[in-house]
PDB file of C-alpha atoms in Angstrom:
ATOM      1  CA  UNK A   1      -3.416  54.910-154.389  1.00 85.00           C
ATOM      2  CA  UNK A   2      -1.622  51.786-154.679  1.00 93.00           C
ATOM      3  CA  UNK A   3      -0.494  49.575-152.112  1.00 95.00           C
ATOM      4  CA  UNK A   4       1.881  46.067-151.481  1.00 96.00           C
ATOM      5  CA  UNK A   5       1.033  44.060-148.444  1.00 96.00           C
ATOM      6  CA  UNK A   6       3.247  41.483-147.066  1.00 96.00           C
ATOM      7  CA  UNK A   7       1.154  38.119-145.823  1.00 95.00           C
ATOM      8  CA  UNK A   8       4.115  36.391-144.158  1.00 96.00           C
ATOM      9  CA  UNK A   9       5.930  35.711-147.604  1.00 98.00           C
ATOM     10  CA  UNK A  10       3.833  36.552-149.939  1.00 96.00           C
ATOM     11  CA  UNK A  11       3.284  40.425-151.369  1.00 97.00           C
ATOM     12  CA  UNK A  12      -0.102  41.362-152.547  1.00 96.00           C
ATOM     13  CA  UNK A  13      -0.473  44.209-154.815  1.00 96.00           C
ATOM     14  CA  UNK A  14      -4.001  46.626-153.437  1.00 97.00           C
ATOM     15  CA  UNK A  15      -5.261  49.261-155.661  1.00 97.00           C
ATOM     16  CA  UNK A  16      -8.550  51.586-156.405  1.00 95.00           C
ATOM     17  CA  UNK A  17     -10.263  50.887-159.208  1.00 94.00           C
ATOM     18  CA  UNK A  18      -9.743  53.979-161.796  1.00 95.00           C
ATOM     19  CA  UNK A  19     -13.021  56.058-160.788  1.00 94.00           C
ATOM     20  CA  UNK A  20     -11.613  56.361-157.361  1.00 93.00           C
ATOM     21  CA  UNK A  21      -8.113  57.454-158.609  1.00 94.00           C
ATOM     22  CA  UNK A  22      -6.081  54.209-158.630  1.00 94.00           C
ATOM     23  CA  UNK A  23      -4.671  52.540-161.414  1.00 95.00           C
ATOM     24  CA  UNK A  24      -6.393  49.334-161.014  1.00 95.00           C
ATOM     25  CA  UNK A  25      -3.310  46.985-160.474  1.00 94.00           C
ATOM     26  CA  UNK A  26      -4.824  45.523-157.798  1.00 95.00           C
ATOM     27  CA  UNK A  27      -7.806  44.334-156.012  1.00 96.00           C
ATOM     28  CA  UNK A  28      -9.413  47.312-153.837  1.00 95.00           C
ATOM     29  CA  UNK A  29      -8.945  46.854-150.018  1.00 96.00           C
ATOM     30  CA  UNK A  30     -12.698  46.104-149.913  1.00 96.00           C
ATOM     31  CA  UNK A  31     -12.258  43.008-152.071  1.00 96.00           C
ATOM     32  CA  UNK A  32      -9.417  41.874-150.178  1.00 97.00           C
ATOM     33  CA  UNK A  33     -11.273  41.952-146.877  1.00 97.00           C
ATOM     34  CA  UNK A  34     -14.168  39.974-148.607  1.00 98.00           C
ATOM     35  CA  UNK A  35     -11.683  37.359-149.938  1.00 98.00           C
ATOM     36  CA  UNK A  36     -10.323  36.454-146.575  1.00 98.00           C
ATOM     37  CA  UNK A  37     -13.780  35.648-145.644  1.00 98.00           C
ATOM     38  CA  UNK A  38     -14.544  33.765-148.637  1.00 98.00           C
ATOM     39  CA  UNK A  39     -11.143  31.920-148.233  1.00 98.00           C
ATOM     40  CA  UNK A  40     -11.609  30.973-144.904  1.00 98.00           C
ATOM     41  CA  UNK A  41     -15.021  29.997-144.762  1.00 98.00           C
ATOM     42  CA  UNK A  42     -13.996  27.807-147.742  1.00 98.00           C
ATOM     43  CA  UNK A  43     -10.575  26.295-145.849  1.00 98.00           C
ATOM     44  CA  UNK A  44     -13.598  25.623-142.752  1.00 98.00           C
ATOM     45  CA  UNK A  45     -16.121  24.145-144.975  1.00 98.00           C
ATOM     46  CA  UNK A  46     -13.513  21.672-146.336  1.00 98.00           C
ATOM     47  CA  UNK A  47     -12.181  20.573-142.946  1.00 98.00           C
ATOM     48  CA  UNK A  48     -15.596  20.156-141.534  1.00 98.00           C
ATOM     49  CA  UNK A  49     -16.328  17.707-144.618  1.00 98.00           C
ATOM     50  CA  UNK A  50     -13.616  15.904-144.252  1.00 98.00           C
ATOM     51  CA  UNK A  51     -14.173  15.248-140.401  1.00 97.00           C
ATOM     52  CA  UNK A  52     -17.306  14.257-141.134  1.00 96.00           C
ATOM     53  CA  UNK A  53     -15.973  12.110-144.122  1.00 98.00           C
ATOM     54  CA  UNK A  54     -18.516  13.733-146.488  1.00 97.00           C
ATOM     55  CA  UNK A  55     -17.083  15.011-150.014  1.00 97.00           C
ATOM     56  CA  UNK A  56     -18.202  18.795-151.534  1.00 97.00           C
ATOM     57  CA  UNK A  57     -17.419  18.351-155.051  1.00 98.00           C
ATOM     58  CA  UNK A  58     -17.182  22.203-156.649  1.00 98.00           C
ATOM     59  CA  UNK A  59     -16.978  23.917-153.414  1.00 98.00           C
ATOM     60  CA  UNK A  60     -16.542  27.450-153.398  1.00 98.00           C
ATOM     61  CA  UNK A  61     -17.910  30.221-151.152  1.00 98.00           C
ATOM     62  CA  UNK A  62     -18.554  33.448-152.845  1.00 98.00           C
ATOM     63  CA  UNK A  63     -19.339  36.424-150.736  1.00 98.00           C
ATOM     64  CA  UNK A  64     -21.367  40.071-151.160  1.00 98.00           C
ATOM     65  CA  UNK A  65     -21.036  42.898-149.015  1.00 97.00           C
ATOM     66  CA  UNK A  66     -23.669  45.675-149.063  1.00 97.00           C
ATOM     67  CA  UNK A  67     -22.544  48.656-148.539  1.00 95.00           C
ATOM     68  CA  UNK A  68     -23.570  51.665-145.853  1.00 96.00           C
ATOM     69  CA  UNK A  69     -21.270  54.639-146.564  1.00 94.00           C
ATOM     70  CA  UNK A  70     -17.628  53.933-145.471  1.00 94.00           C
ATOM     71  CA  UNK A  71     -18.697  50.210-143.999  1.00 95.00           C
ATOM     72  CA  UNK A  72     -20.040  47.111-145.251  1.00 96.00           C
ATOM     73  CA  UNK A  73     -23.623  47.214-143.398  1.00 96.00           C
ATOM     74  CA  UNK A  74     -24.228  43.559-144.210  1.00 97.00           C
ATOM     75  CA  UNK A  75     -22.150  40.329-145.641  1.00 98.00           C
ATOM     76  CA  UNK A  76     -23.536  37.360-147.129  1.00 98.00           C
ATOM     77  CA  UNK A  77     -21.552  34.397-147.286  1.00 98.00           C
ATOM     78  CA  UNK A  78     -23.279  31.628-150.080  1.00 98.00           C
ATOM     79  CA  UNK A  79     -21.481  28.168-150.090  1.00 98.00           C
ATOM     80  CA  UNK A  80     -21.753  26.687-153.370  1.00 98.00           C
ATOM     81  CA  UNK A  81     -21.083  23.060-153.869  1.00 98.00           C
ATOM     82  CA  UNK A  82     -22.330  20.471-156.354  1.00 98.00           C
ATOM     83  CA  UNK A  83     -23.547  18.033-153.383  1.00 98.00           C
ATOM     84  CA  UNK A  84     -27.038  18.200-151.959  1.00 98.00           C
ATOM     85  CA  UNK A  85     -28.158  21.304-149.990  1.00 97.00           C
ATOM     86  CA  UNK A  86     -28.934  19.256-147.034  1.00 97.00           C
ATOM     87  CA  UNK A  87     -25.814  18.347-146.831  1.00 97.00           C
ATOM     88  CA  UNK A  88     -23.971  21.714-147.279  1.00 98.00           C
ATOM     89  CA  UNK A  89     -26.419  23.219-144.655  1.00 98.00           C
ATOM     90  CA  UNK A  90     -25.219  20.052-142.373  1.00 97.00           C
ATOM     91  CA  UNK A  91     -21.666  21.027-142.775  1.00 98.00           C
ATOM     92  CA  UNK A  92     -22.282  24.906-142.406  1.00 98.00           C
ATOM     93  CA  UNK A  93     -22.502  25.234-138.768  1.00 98.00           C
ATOM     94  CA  UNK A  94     -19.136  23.131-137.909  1.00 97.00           C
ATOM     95  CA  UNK A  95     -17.297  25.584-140.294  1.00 98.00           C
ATOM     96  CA  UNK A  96     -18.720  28.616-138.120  1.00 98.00           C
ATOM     97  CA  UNK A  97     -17.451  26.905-135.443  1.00 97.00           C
ATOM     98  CA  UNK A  98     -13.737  27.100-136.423  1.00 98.00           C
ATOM     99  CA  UNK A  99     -13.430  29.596-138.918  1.00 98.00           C
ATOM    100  CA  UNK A 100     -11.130  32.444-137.488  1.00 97.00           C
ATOM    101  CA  UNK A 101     -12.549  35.481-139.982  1.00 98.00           C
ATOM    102  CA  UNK A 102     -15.883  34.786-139.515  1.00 97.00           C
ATOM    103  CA  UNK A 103     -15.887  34.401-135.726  1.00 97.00           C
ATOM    104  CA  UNK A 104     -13.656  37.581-135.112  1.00 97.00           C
ATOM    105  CA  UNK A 105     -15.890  39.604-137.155  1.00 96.00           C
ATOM    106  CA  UNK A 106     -18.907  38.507-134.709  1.00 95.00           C
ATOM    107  CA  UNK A 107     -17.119  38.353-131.429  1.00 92.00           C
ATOM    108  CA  UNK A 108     -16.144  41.255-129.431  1.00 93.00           C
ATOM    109  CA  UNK A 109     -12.789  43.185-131.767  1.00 93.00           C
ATOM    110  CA  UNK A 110     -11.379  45.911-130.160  1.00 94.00           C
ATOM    111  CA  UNK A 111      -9.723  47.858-133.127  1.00 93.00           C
ATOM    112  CA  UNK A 112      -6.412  49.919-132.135  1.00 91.00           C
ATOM    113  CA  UNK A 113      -4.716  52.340-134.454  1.00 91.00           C
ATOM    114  CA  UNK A 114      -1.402  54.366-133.752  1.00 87.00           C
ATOM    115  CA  UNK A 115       1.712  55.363-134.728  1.00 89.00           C
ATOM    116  CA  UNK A 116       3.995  52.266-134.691  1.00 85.00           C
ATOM    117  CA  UNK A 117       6.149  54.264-132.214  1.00 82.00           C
ATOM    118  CA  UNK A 118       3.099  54.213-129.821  1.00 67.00           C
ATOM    119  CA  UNK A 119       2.422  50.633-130.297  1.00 69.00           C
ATOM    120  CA  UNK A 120      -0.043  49.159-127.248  1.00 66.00           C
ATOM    121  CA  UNK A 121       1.458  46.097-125.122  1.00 70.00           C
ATOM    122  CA  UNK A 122      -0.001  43.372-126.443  1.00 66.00           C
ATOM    123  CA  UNK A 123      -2.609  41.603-123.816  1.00 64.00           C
TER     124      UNK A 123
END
């Protein structure tokens, strides 16, 4: 059940947890998919503060999916930081704005999936 996924050059180890037959070596695929978001919606919080010159001391961005069967049926994304809510909330909608997770997962995504051999041309 265990997997190792090259990121450009980096390898990242993905596992089940034990009660789904892995050995737990790894995050879960799940976890992985919610840590992009979290990571990039962090990266995008932090370049919209410092555009607008404002600091976010202790920012993080933690992130829950709910899940429907086989699929994540809703995602919260909570951006902690130790500076005033106001100003967090301020700084919220320039990250949606340029974060690349967070806007493909609400645009249109056409999802392809083949044998490599039968690999689509690229638009």
């Amino acid at each position: 059940m265990a997997a190792v996924v090259t990121a450009g050059s980096f390898e990242i180890a993905v596992d089940e947890p034990k009660s789904a037959g892995g050995a737990d070596t790894g995050p879960q695929p799940t976890d992985i998919f919610l840590a992009s978001i979290a990571s990039c919606f962090t990266l995008a919080m932090a370049y919209a503060a410092r555009k607008s010159r404002i600091d976010l001391p202790g920012l993080s961005v933690e992130t829950i999916g709910t899940y429907r069967g086989q699929a994540f049926s809703q995602i919260d994304v909570l951006v902690h930081s130790d500076a005033p809510a106001d100003v967090v909330a301020k700084l919220i909608p320039v990250a949606e704005r340029v974060c690349y997770v967070t806007n493909t997962l609400r645009g249109e995504l056409t999802l392809r999936i083949a044998p490599a051999a039968d690999k689509p041309d690229r638009p």
